[in-house]
Short mmCIF file of C-alpha atoms in Angstrom, two decimals:
data_model
loop_
_atom_site.label_atom_id
_atom_site.label_comp_id
_atom_site.label_asym_id
_atom_site.label_seq_id
_atom_site.Cartn_x
_atom_site.Cartn_y
_atom_site.Cartn_z
CA MET A 18 -15.55 -8.37 14.37
CA THR A 19 -11.72 -7.10 11.80
CA THR A 20 -10.72 -4.03 12.63
CA LEU A 21 -8.43 -3.28 10.10
CA VAL A 22 -6.75 0.49 8.97
CA ILE A 23 -6.85 1.02 4.23
CA ALA A 24 -4.47 3.32 3.23
CA GLY A 25 -5.73 4.46 0.13
CA GLY A 26 -9.08 4.14 1.27
CA THR A 27 -11.59 6.53 -0.75
CA ASP A 28 -11.02 4.87 -4.13
CA GLY A 29 -10.49 2.55 -6.33
CA ILE A 30 -10.64 -1.04 -4.53
CA GLY A 31 -10.00 0.09 -1.30
CA LYS A 32 -13.21 2.69 -1.66
CA ALA A 33 -14.96 -0.80 -2.12
CA LEU A 34 -13.55 -3.17 0.21
CA ALA A 35 -13.73 -0.09 3.37
CA GLN A 36 -18.14 -0.60 2.35
CA VAL A 37 -17.63 -4.39 2.15
CA CYS A 38 -16.39 -4.58 5.03
CA LEU A 39 -18.41 -2.13 6.83
CA GLY A 40 -21.30 -3.49 5.47
CA ARG A 41 -20.76 -7.16 7.23
CA GLY A 42 -20.23 -5.54 10.27
CA ASP A 43 -16.07 -4.78 10.69
CA THR A 44 -14.12 -1.65 11.84
CA VAL A 45 -12.98 0.47 9.19
CA VAL A 46 -10.30 3.59 9.22
CA VAL A 47 -9.77 4.82 5.96
CA ILE A 48 -6.69 7.18 5.37
CA GLY A 49 -7.06 9.31 2.66
CA ARG A 50 -4.89 12.91 1.53
CA ASN A 51 -9.85 14.56 0.48
CA PRO A 52 -11.06 16.06 3.47
CA GLU A 53 -14.39 15.42 1.01
CA LYS A 54 -14.06 12.08 0.25
CA GLY A 55 -13.63 11.24 3.44
CA ARG A 56 -17.06 13.28 4.54
CA HIS A 57 -18.61 11.22 2.14
CA PHE A 58 -17.30 7.84 3.07
CA LEU A 59 -18.47 8.81 6.97
CA ASP A 60 -21.63 10.20 5.22
CA THR A 61 -22.16 6.94 4.16
CA ALA A 62 -21.65 4.66 6.89
CA ARG A 63 -23.87 7.09 8.78
CA ALA A 64 -26.74 6.22 6.28
CA SER A 65 -26.11 2.70 6.38
CA GLY A 66 -26.43 2.59 10.41
CA ALA A 67 -22.63 1.46 10.48
CA GLY A 68 -21.50 5.90 11.46
CA GLU A 69 -19.96 4.20 15.01
CA ARG A 70 -17.39 2.02 12.97
CA ALA A 71 -16.15 4.30 10.54
CA PHE A 72 -13.25 6.41 11.33
CA PHE A 73 -11.72 8.56 8.88
CA VAL A 74 -7.97 10.19 9.17
CA THR A 75 -6.60 12.93 5.90
CA ALA A 76 -3.12 12.73 5.04
CA ASP A 77 -1.19 13.45 2.34
CA LEU A 78 0.58 10.05 2.40
CA SER A 79 3.17 11.31 -0.17
CA LEU A 80 4.44 13.15 2.42
CA LEU A 81 5.67 11.46 5.41
CA ALA A 82 5.15 13.81 8.64
CA GLU A 83 1.27 13.50 7.77
CA THR A 84 2.02 9.82 7.08
CA SER A 85 3.79 9.62 10.49
CA ARG A 86 0.89 11.72 11.86
CA ALA A 87 -1.60 10.02 10.42
CA ALA A 88 0.31 6.92 12.02
CA GLU A 89 0.33 8.52 15.89
CA GLU A 90 -3.90 8.96 15.86
CA ILE A 91 -4.85 5.44 14.68
CA ARG A 92 -1.92 4.10 17.37
CA ALA A 93 -3.57 6.16 19.96
CA ALA A 94 -7.21 5.66 18.79
CA PHE A 95 -6.56 1.93 18.40
CA PRO A 96 -4.67 -0.39 20.30
CA VAL A 97 -5.42 -3.31 18.95
CA LEU A 98 -5.55 -4.09 14.95
CA ASP A 99 -6.00 -6.98 12.45
CA ALA A 100 -4.91 -5.90 9.30
CA LEU A 101 -3.18 -2.79 7.64
CA VAL A 102 -4.26 -2.85 3.93
CA LEU A 103 -1.87 -0.88 2.02
CA CYS A 104 -3.68 0.69 -1.36
CA ALA A 105 -2.63 4.07 -1.80
CA ARG A 106 -0.08 5.44 -5.47
CA HIS A 107 -1.02 7.86 -7.88
CA TYR A 108 0.59 7.78 -10.95
CA ARG A 109 2.59 10.95 -12.92
CA SER A 110 4.45 10.64 -16.02
CA HIS A 111 5.99 13.97 -15.10
CA ARG A 112 9.35 13.29 -12.71
CA THR A 113 7.34 15.22 -9.51
CA GLU A 114 9.19 15.77 -5.54
CA THR A 115 7.75 16.67 -2.42
CA SER A 116 8.23 19.76 -0.58
CA GLU A 117 9.94 17.44 1.52
CA GLY A 118 12.02 17.03 -1.83
CA TYR A 119 10.95 13.03 -2.71
CA GLU A 120 10.06 11.99 -5.60
CA GLU A 121 6.60 11.05 -5.24
CA ASN A 122 6.16 7.95 -6.35
CA PHE A 123 9.36 6.13 -4.30
CA ALA A 124 7.12 7.62 -1.22
CA LEU A 125 3.95 7.36 -1.83
CA PHE A 126 4.07 4.11 -3.13
CA TYR A 127 6.91 2.62 -1.26
CA LEU A 128 8.09 4.83 2.00
CA SER A 129 4.36 5.72 2.83
CA ARG A 130 3.90 2.15 3.26
CA HIS A 131 7.27 1.57 5.01
CA LEU A 132 5.83 3.69 7.62
CA LEU A 133 2.70 2.50 8.15
CA GLY A 134 3.97 -0.54 8.53
CA GLN A 135 6.54 -0.26 11.20
CA ALA A 136 4.94 2.51 12.61
CA LEU A 137 1.06 -0.26 13.28
CA THR A 138 3.94 -3.51 14.15
CA ARG A 139 2.22 -2.78 17.88
CA PRO A 140 -1.52 -2.86 17.27
CA LEU A 141 -1.59 -5.22 15.11
CA SER A 142 0.73 -7.76 16.82
CA ARG A 143 -2.13 -7.47 20.04
CA ALA A 144 -4.28 -9.06 17.71
CA GLU A 145 -4.47 -13.15 17.72
CA HIS A 146 -4.71 -13.19 13.54
CA PRO A 147 -3.00 -9.79 12.43
CA VAL A 148 -1.71 -9.09 8.64
CA VAL A 149 -0.34 -6.57 6.94
CA VAL A 150 -1.69 -6.87 2.81
CA ASN A 151 0.26 -5.35 0.35
CA VAL A 152 -2.00 -4.29 -2.74
CA ALA A 153 0.84 -3.92 -5.02
CA GLY A 154 2.48 -5.92 -8.07
CA PRO A 155 5.10 -8.68 -7.18
CA GLY A 156 6.79 -11.34 -8.78
CA ALA A 157 8.27 -8.88 -11.26
CA GLY A 158 12.69 -9.42 -11.43
CA LEU A 159 15.02 -7.34 -9.94
CA GLU A 160 16.31 -6.22 -12.12
CA LEU A 161 13.35 -3.54 -11.96
CA VAL A 162 16.23 -1.77 -8.94
CA ARG A 163 17.65 1.72 -9.68
CA TRP A 164 19.57 0.86 -6.63
CA ASP A 165 21.95 3.97 -7.39
CA ASP A 166 19.36 5.62 -8.40
CA LEU A 167 15.98 4.92 -6.43
CA GLN A 168 14.10 8.22 -6.98
CA LEU A 169 14.84 8.33 -10.56
CA SER A 170 16.28 11.24 -10.56
CA SER A 171 17.17 10.32 -14.66
CA GLY A 172 15.57 8.43 -17.10
CA TYR A 173 12.41 9.42 -15.37
CA HIS A 174 9.33 7.28 -16.70
CA GLY A 175 5.73 7.07 -14.80
CA GLY A 176 6.13 3.63 -15.79
CA ALA A 177 9.35 2.42 -15.04
CA ALA A 178 7.97 4.59 -11.31
CA LEU A 179 6.02 2.12 -11.17
CA GLY A 180 7.61 -0.91 -11.62
CA GLN A 181 9.98 0.48 -9.23
CA GLY A 182 7.77 1.16 -6.27
CA GLY A 183 6.08 -2.76 -7.44
CA LYS A 184 9.37 -4.40 -6.42
CA LEU A 185 10.82 -2.48 -3.32
CA ASN A 186 6.94 -2.73 -1.73
CA ASP A 187 7.83 -6.62 -2.83
CA LEU A 188 11.17 -6.65 -0.56
CA LEU A 189 8.99 -4.38 1.80
CA GLY A 190 7.60 -7.71 2.51
CA VAL A 191 10.22 -9.86 2.96
CA SER A 192 12.20 -7.65 5.55
CA TYR A 193 8.97 -6.47 7.44
CA ALA A 194 7.88 -10.82 7.65
CA GLU A 195 11.73 -11.23 8.65
CA GLN A 196 11.22 -8.68 11.29
CA HIS A 197 7.87 -9.67 12.70
CA GLY A 198 6.56 -12.86 11.27
CA PRO A 199 8.16 -14.01 14.41
CA ALA A 200 5.80 -12.48 16.17
CA GLY A 201 3.14 -13.43 14.38
CA ILE A 202 2.66 -11.47 11.62
CA ARG A 203 1.54 -12.02 8.58
CA TYR A 204 2.39 -10.02 5.42
CA VAL A 205 0.88 -10.56 1.99
CA LEU A 206 1.63 -8.77 -1.01
CA ILE A 207 -1.26 -9.15 -3.36
CA HIS A 208 -1.49 -8.19 -7.60
CA PRO A 209 -5.01 -7.94 -8.20
CA GLY A 210 -4.87 -7.26 -11.89
CA VAL A 211 -6.38 -4.83 -13.94
CA THR A 212 -8.74 -3.92 -12.36
CA ALA A 213 -11.41 -0.88 -13.34
CA THR A 214 -10.71 0.98 -10.64
CA GLY A 215 -10.57 5.05 -11.31
CA PHE A 216 -6.46 4.84 -12.31
CA SER A 217 -5.39 7.99 -10.45
CA GLY A 218 -2.82 10.15 -12.03
CA GLU A 219 -1.71 12.67 -14.21
CA TYR A 220 -0.89 10.95 -17.52
CA ASP A 221 0.71 12.57 -20.51
CA ALA A 222 -0.96 12.81 -23.89
CA GLY A 223 0.97 9.64 -25.30
CA THR A 224 -0.34 7.76 -22.36
CA LEU A 225 -4.16 9.12 -22.28
CA PRO A 226 -5.69 6.51 -24.34
CA HIS A 227 -3.37 3.44 -22.97
CA ILE A 228 -5.01 3.76 -20.16
CA ARG A 229 -8.44 4.77 -21.12
CA SER A 230 -8.36 1.08 -23.25
CA MET A 231 -7.67 -0.75 -19.74
CA GLN A 232 -10.02 0.99 -17.87
CA ARG A 233 -12.30 -0.23 -20.73
CA HIS A 234 -11.34 -3.86 -20.93
CA ALA A 235 -10.22 -3.97 -16.82
CA LYS A 236 -12.08 -6.71 -14.30
CA PRO A 237 -15.03 -5.22 -12.94
CA VAL A 238 -13.71 -3.51 -9.29
CA GLU A 239 -15.90 -5.89 -7.17
CA ALA A 240 -13.77 -9.01 -8.95
CA ALA A 241 -10.18 -7.69 -7.57
CA LEU A 242 -11.24 -8.24 -3.79
CA PRO A 243 -12.38 -11.52 -2.37
CA PRO A 244 -8.17 -12.69 -2.22
CA ILE A 245 -7.90 -9.03 -0.11
CA ILE A 246 -10.83 -10.88 1.70
CA GLU A 247 -9.41 -14.16 2.23
CA ALA A 248 -5.46 -12.47 3.35
CA ILE A 249 -8.09 -10.72 5.97
CA ASP A 250 -9.96 -13.62 7.53
CA SER A 251 -7.58 -16.47 6.64
CA PRO A 252 -3.94 -15.17 6.68
CA PRO A 253 -1.72 -17.28 5.10
CA ALA A 254 0.56 -19.84 7.80
CA GLU A 255 3.21 -18.48 6.24
CA ALA A 256 5.05 -14.88 7.22
CA LEU A 257 5.08 -14.41 3.91
CA SER A 258 3.29 -15.16 0.15
CA ALA A 259 2.33 -13.34 -2.47
CA TYR A 260 -0.45 -13.54 -4.51
CA VAL A 261 -1.37 -12.51 -8.16
CA GLU A 262 -5.13 -12.98 -9.56
CA GLY A 263 -5.91 -15.44 -6.99
CA ARG A 264 -2.80 -17.59 -7.80
CA ARG A 265 -0.27 -18.17 -4.86
CA ILE A 266 3.68 -17.48 -6.33
CA PRO A 267 6.22 -19.18 -4.85
CA VAL A 268 8.19 -16.18 -2.60
CA GLY A 269 11.66 -17.98 -2.11
CA THR A 270 13.07 -17.28 -5.72
CA ARG A 271 15.92 -14.53 -6.05
CA ASP A 272 13.30 -12.15 -6.93
CA PHE A 273 12.31 -12.22 -3.25
CA ASP A 274 16.27 -12.52 -1.99
CA PRO A 275 16.85 -11.82 1.78
CA THR A 276 19.45 -9.51 1.22
CA ALA A 277 18.27 -7.27 -1.42
CA ALA A 278 15.37 -6.76 0.80
CA ARG A 279 17.75 -6.68 3.67
CA ARG A 280 19.98 -3.67 1.74
CA LEU A 281 16.80 -1.96 0.69
CA ARG A 282 15.60 -1.67 4.66
CA ASP A 283 19.35 -0.68 5.22
CA LEU A 284 19.17 2.16 2.12
CA THR A 285 15.88 4.05 3.81
CA ASP A 286 16.73 3.16 7.08
CA ARG A 287 19.96 6.04 6.39
CA LEU A 288 18.06 8.01 3.70
CA LEU A 289 14.69 9.05 7.09
CA ALA A 290 17.71 9.68 9.07
CA ARG A 291 18.43 12.48 7.40
CA SER A 292 14.90 13.82 6.98
#
């Protein structure tokens, strides 16, 4: 059976994935910021007879200190991990900084995924077929990256923040595969398509009608799971791969430029070193 960690596993795709994986006999560790939702996850697992395989770690993943603490707890409890699934993100119409001084989308959608991947590399490396599944939006152009203003201190827009976050995760995948692919860890970038999740976020009056329309026309959350489960069960042979609605897209293009990935990794390392 598989042991997997799901970051952002109390809502939407992450929640549905946790339920499916528990139901088929896997051990599931969910990271989320809401203790009440965590208790509901554990209670539901116990009611279905899966209580011994369900674990919840409370952490606000927009905070680096809490992300690091969560990773430490997981490393201590699980010396071997088969999969890390990264789902957490949260839309904000207005620019917001965390208590640690980072723009929240940048911290949650990118930095937490960077930190969790690096911090859980050791237990992943001990698995037979380890994989990191990053549920983002692969394939956009590099022009989305504001290299001189990664935290969008000027000209902020919620959609732009998520768009850039998706691109940063593409480059994160390139970088991670370059570092850890030789050790056998596979990195899979997945865009499941517009899915009828809770659309976690805080939306202004101009954005909310568009979100409501997307919810009405989006695919059911269960339809987003097959490519994620496939990546967990049968990771691709290549160190890095990317899929959009189940269709594999090339990762050898300039939009997945290794030089840009190394640039981002260097900027990230310097930023975190100052924290």
